Structure formats: structure tokens, C-alpha cells
mmCIF file of C-alpha atoms in Angstrom:
data_model
loop_
_atom_site.group_PDB
_atom_site.id
_atom_site.type_symbol
_atom_site.label_atom_id
_atom_site.label_comp_id
_atom_site.label_asym_id
_atom_site.label_seq_id
_atom_site.Cartn_x
_atom_site.Cartn_y
_atom_site.Cartn_z
ATOM 1 C CA MET A 20 243.030 156.504 -48.261
ATOM 2 C CA ASN A 21 245.548 153.962 -46.930
ATOM 3 C CA ASN A 22 248.063 154.952 -49.607
ATOM 4 C CA MET A 23 247.706 158.609 -48.635
ATOM 5 C CA ILE A 24 248.307 157.860 -44.938
ATOM 6 C CA TRP A 25 251.337 155.724 -45.786
ATOM 7 C CA GLY A 26 252.631 158.443 -48.090
ATOM 8 C CA VAL A 27 252.326 161.076 -45.367
ATOM 9 C CA LEU A 28 254.025 158.785 -42.831
ATOM 10 C CA ILE A 29 256.907 157.969 -45.184
ATOM 11 C CA LEU A 30 257.342 161.636 -46.115
ATOM 12 C CA SER A 31 257.310 162.603 -42.408
ATOM 13 C CA VAL A 32 259.981 160.013 -41.592
ATOM 14 C CA ILE A 33 262.141 161.224 -44.499
ATOM 15 C CA ILE A 34 261.796 164.876 -43.434
ATOM 16 C CA LEU A 35 262.609 164.069 -39.780
ATOM 17 C CA THR A 36 265.596 161.932 -40.791
ATOM 18 C CA VAL A 37 267.040 164.627 -43.062
ATOM 19 C CA TYR A 38 266.410 167.281 -40.401
ATOM 20 C CA THR A 39 268.124 165.162 -37.741
ATOM 21 C CA LEU A 40 271.134 164.569 -39.981
ATOM 22 C CA ILE A 41 271.402 168.288 -40.758
ATOM 23 C CA TRP A 42 271.252 169.492 -37.160
ATOM 24 C CA ASN A 43 273.635 166.774 -36.024
ATOM 25 C CA TYR A 44 276.081 167.958 -38.675
ATOM 26 C CA PHE A 45 275.844 171.538 -37.393
ATOM 27 C CA ALA A 46 276.137 170.391 -33.780
ATOM 28 C CA PHE A 47 278.948 167.863 -33.913
ATOM 29 C CA PHE A 48 280.820 168.038 -37.228
ATOM 30 C CA ARG A 49 281.797 171.704 -37.302
ATOM 31 C CA GLN A 50 284.440 171.610 -34.596
ATOM 32 C CA PRO A 51 287.012 174.415 -34.573
ATOM 33 C CA PRO A 52 290.499 173.538 -35.826
ATOM 34 C CA ALA A 53 293.239 173.299 -33.215
ATOM 35 C CA GLY A 54 294.998 176.559 -32.428
ATOM 36 C CA LEU A 55 292.330 178.754 -34.033
ATOM 37 C CA GLU A 56 292.370 182.354 -32.806
ATOM 38 C CA SER A 57 288.731 182.538 -31.833
ATOM 39 C CA THR A 58 285.994 184.063 -29.761
ATOM 40 C CA VAL A 59 283.719 181.659 -27.923
ATOM 41 C CA VAL A 60 280.136 182.902 -27.772
ATOM 42 C CA VAL A 61 278.136 181.132 -25.071
ATOM 43 C CA LEU A 62 274.419 181.484 -25.704
ATOM 44 C CA GLY A 63 272.300 182.177 -22.660
ATOM 45 C CA CYS A 64 269.715 180.022 -20.990
ATOM 46 C CA LYS A 65 267.668 180.189 -17.794
ATOM 47 C CA VAL A 66 269.430 181.082 -14.553
ATOM 48 C CA ASN A 67 268.335 180.362 -10.986
ATOM 49 C CA GLY A 68 269.271 183.295 -8.784
ATOM 50 C CA ASP A 69 272.998 183.724 -9.372
ATOM 51 C CA ALA A 70 273.531 180.154 -10.557
ATOM 52 C CA PRO A 71 273.167 178.694 -14.053
ATOM 53 C CA SER A 72 270.412 176.189 -14.774
ATOM 54 C CA LEU A 73 271.498 172.623 -15.502
ATOM 55 C CA MET A 74 271.289 173.185 -19.277
ATOM 56 C CA LEU A 75 273.320 176.395 -19.052
ATOM 57 C CA ARG A 76 275.886 174.733 -16.786
ATOM 58 C CA ARG A 77 276.448 172.052 -19.452
ATOM 59 C CA ARG A 78 277.140 174.800 -21.997
ATOM 60 C CA LEU A 79 279.490 176.561 -19.598
ATOM 61 C CA GLU A 80 281.417 173.364 -18.873
ATOM 62 C CA LYS A 81 281.975 172.892 -22.605
ATOM 63 C CA ALA A 82 283.076 176.534 -22.973
ATOM 64 C CA LYS A 83 285.389 176.216 -19.959
ATOM 65 C CA ALA A 84 287.085 173.144 -21.432
ATOM 66 C CA TYR A 85 287.577 174.927 -24.748
ATOM 67 C CA LEU A 86 288.940 178.064 -23.074
ATOM 68 C CA GLU A 87 291.370 175.975 -21.003
ATOM 69 C CA GLU A 88 292.598 174.185 -24.137
ATOM 70 C CA ASN A 89 292.860 177.482 -26.053
ATOM 71 C CA PRO A 90 294.386 180.070 -23.702
ATOM 72 C CA LYS A 91 294.409 182.808 -26.386
ATOM 73 C CA ALA A 92 290.670 182.504 -27.043
ATOM 74 C CA SER A 93 288.348 185.132 -25.651
ATOM 75 C CA CYS A 94 284.720 184.623 -24.675
ATOM 76 C CA VAL A 95 281.461 186.536 -25.008
ATOM 77 C CA VAL A 96 278.733 185.379 -22.640
ATOM 78 C CA SER A 97 275.407 186.384 -24.119
ATOM 79 C CA GLY A 98 272.045 186.692 -22.416
ATOM 80 C CA GLY A 99 269.866 189.341 -20.834
ATOM 81 C CA GLN A 100 267.683 189.247 -17.752
ATOM 82 C CA GLY A 101 264.423 187.310 -18.006
ATOM 83 C CA GLU A 102 261.254 188.126 -16.090
ATOM 84 C CA ASN A 103 261.951 185.719 -13.253
ATOM 85 C CA GLU A 104 265.707 186.209 -13.161
ATOM 86 C CA ALA A 105 267.555 188.247 -10.537
ATOM 87 C CA TYR A 106 270.607 188.838 -12.761
ATOM 88 C CA THR A 107 271.430 188.845 -16.448
ATOM 89 C CA GLU A 108 272.361 185.463 -17.851
ATOM 90 C CA ALA A 109 275.652 187.039 -18.996
ATOM 91 C CA TYR A 110 276.512 188.088 -15.427
ATOM 92 C CA VAL A 111 275.780 184.606 -14.074
ATOM 93 C CA MET A 112 277.804 182.960 -16.844
ATOM 94 C CA LYS A 113 280.830 185.200 -16.293
ATOM 95 C CA LYS A 114 280.623 184.614 -12.540
ATOM 96 C CA TYR A 115 280.504 180.844 -13.072
ATOM 97 C CA LEU A 116 283.419 180.781 -15.520
ATOM 98 C CA THR A 117 285.612 182.976 -13.310
ATOM 99 C CA GLN A 118 284.819 180.761 -10.307
ATOM 100 C CA GLN A 119 285.999 177.845 -12.454
ATOM 101 C CA GLY A 120 289.359 179.555 -12.995
ATOM 102 C CA ILE A 121 288.889 181.385 -16.308
ATOM 103 C CA ASP A 122 290.555 184.815 -16.298
ATOM 104 C CA PRO A 123 287.781 187.463 -16.173
ATOM 105 C CA ARG A 124 289.768 189.630 -18.619
ATOM 106 C CA ARG A 125 289.033 187.009 -21.287
ATOM 107 C CA ILE A 126 285.265 187.201 -20.742
ATOM 108 C CA PHE A 127 283.039 189.925 -22.193
ATOM 109 C CA GLU A 128 279.398 190.325 -21.186
ATOM 110 C CA GLU A 129 276.538 190.910 -23.593
ATOM 111 C CA GLY A 130 273.598 191.361 -21.250
ATOM 112 C CA LYS A 131 270.836 192.879 -23.409
ATOM 113 C CA SER A 132 269.683 190.011 -25.617
ATOM 114 C CA THR A 133 266.372 188.221 -25.127
ATOM 115 C CA ASN A 134 266.567 185.562 -27.862
ATOM 116 C CA THR A 135 269.006 183.741 -30.125
ATOM 117 C CA GLU A 136 268.807 186.297 -32.908
ATOM 118 C CA GLU A 137 269.739 189.089 -30.482
ATOM 119 C CA ASN A 138 272.422 186.889 -28.857
ATOM 120 C CA LEU A 139 274.329 186.771 -32.123
ATOM 121 C CA ALA A 140 273.584 190.332 -33.266
ATOM 122 C CA PHE A 141 274.578 191.909 -29.940
ATOM 123 C CA SER A 142 277.578 189.578 -29.540
ATOM 124 C CA ALA A 143 278.742 190.676 -33.004
ATOM 125 C CA GLN A 144 278.670 194.266 -31.721
ATOM 126 C CA VAL A 145 280.747 193.333 -28.658
ATOM 127 C CA ILE A 146 283.223 191.463 -30.856
ATOM 128 C CA LYS A 147 283.622 194.507 -33.098
ATOM 129 C CA GLU A 148 283.828 197.027 -30.213
ATOM 130 C CA GLU A 149 286.406 194.954 -28.318
ATOM 131 C CA ASN A 150 288.336 194.038 -31.483
ATOM 132 C CA LEU A 151 287.971 190.303 -30.785
ATOM 133 C CA SER A 152 288.452 187.545 -33.336
ATOM 134 C CA SER A 153 285.520 187.228 -35.727
ATOM 135 C CA GLN A 154 286.161 183.467 -35.906
ATOM 136 C CA LEU A 155 283.335 182.312 -33.658
ATOM 137 C CA VAL A 156 283.044 179.138 -31.698
ATOM 138 C CA ILE A 157 279.382 179.031 -30.717
ATOM 139 C CA CYS A 158 278.693 177.147 -27.526
ATOM 140 C CA THR A 159 275.113 176.023 -27.043
ATOM 141 C CA ASP A 160 273.162 172.767 -27.099
ATOM 142 C CA GLY A 161 273.430 170.623 -30.228
ATOM 143 C CA PHE A 162 269.795 171.058 -31.199
ATOM 144 C CA HIS A 163 270.322 174.848 -31.141
ATOM 145 C CA GLN A 164 273.467 175.049 -33.295
ATOM 146 C CA LEU A 165 271.803 175.252 -36.718
ATOM 147 C CA ARG A 166 269.736 178.295 -35.762
ATOM 148 C CA ALA A 167 272.750 179.907 -34.088
ATOM 149 C CA TYR A 168 274.722 179.313 -37.293
ATOM 150 C CA ILE A 169 271.978 180.990 -39.362
ATOM 151 C CA TYR A 170 271.988 184.088 -37.150
ATOM 152 C CA ALA A 171 275.798 184.218 -37.078
ATOM 153 C CA ARG A 172 275.844 184.186 -40.895
ATOM 154 C CA GLN A 173 273.198 186.917 -40.988
ATOM 155 C CA ASN A 174 275.612 189.022 -38.902
ATOM 156 C CA GLY A 175 278.534 188.347 -41.233
ATOM 157 C CA LEU A 176 280.296 185.939 -38.876
ATOM 158 C CA HIS A 177 281.899 182.586 -39.632
ATOM 159 C CA SER A 178 281.269 180.051 -36.899
ATOM 160 C CA TYR A 179 282.276 176.675 -35.578
ATOM 161 C CA ALA A 180 280.376 174.708 -32.963
ATOM 162 C CA ILE A 181 280.972 173.156 -29.578
ATOM 163 C CA SER A 182 277.878 171.675 -28.034
ATOM 164 C CA GLY A 183 276.825 171.033 -24.481
ATOM 165 C CA ARG A 184 275.284 167.653 -23.754
ATOM 166 C CA THR A 185 271.506 167.585 -23.902
ATOM 167 C CA PRO A 186 269.803 164.720 -22.048
ATOM 168 C CA PHE A 187 268.643 162.183 -24.627
ATOM 169 C CA TRP A 188 265.062 162.222 -23.378
ATOM 170 C CA ALA A 189 264.796 165.997 -23.939
ATOM 171 C CA ILE A 190 266.047 166.037 -27.527
ATOM 172 C CA PRO A 191 262.763 165.200 -29.332
ATOM 173 C CA SER A 192 260.792 168.089 -27.814
ATOM 174 C CA TYR A 193 263.625 170.582 -28.353
ATOM 175 C CA ALA A 194 264.210 169.343 -31.895
ATOM 176 C CA VAL A 195 260.573 169.869 -32.861
ATOM 177 C CA ARG A 196 260.565 173.345 -31.291
ATOM 178 C CA GLU A 197 263.776 174.190 -33.133
ATOM 179 C CA MET A 198 262.328 173.063 -36.449
ATOM 180 C CA PHE A 199 259.717 175.816 -36.246
ATOM 181 C CA ALA A 200 262.259 178.362 -34.983
ATOM 182 C CA ILE A 201 264.590 177.555 -37.892
ATOM 183 C CA VAL A 202 261.789 178.084 -40.394
ATOM 184 C CA LYS A 203 261.071 181.440 -38.741
ATOM 185 C CA ALA A 204 264.786 182.369 -38.862
ATOM 186 C CA LEU A 205 264.992 181.558 -42.568
ATOM 187 C CA VAL A 206 261.712 183.183 -43.566
ATOM 188 C CA LEU A 207 261.673 186.370 -41.484
#
């Protein structure tokens, strides 16, 4: 019995270590090359009234910095309106970025999506309709990048990653949740 418990523990540690290495690769080692003609896709997250939540604001700050460094890049803000939200996440994100000095003509709203899969599918439609670059730079939290990459690939899009900062204490719970979501994305 002891050997079985130790075996399960060792296997669990190996699986978690490999998983952590994989999602860290997708989050932090797939940076876009300098000067890439690209479209930043900012994935939605909870909004409070007409203001982004703290997690969404971190994503938007990362997108803003990228857009400032890459003045030819365009941006798709992606997220619909949740049950307890007064506006679509896309509307709130565009409002925030324009208030931060990003030209609104560079920002395209995708305001129908309700999950990550729809974020990428509907953003792909906007990119095609607006004739934007299909070289994506996905902006979301690091723990979320692997799943975003999977859905981008399923929509025929090549993607790079820029990741907002997730508080260290929140990473374990999000990482476990993402593990199940990734399995779902790969299986279904």
C-alpha cells in the first residue's frame, strides 16, 4: 500500500511539473518578434460597471504597452456581456484603451463571445472581415495562454503570446482549473 501511495504522489508531482513547464512555455516563451505586423487579441474577463476588473486591467496594460511599441498593430478586444455586467467586456476594454491614448481606429470590438473558444472563433471572423493581420498576439493571463493557443490553432491562426501578470497566490487555483479546461478543449 505504501508503495502505491508513493507511486501516485511521484506521478502527480511529475504530471504537475510537466504541466507547469508547458504552460509557462506558452505564456512566456512565445513572444512576438520585433516589428511583426500583427493583430493583438485581448481576451475578455469580468468587468465592473464600465471599468475592467483588476485581472482584465492587467491584460489591458500589457496590450497597451505592446500597441504603443508597435504602432502598426491593430487590436481586437473580445468578450460579450455577462449576466451581472452592464456592458460588453469588449466595450469596456476599448473604452479603457482609448482613455489610455490608443487610437480607437486601431481597436475592433468582438462583443458576442461568452468563453475562450468563442473569443478566438469570433475574433477570427472580425480579423477576416476587417482584413487584419492573421499573425495573432494573444493577450491574456499566463495560465490561460495554452488554451487560447489551442483555440487559435483550431481557427487556423498562428499566435504569439503576451501575458498579463497574475498574482502568485492565485496561480495554483487557476492552473488546476485550466488543466481541466485544456483537456476539454483537446477532447471536444
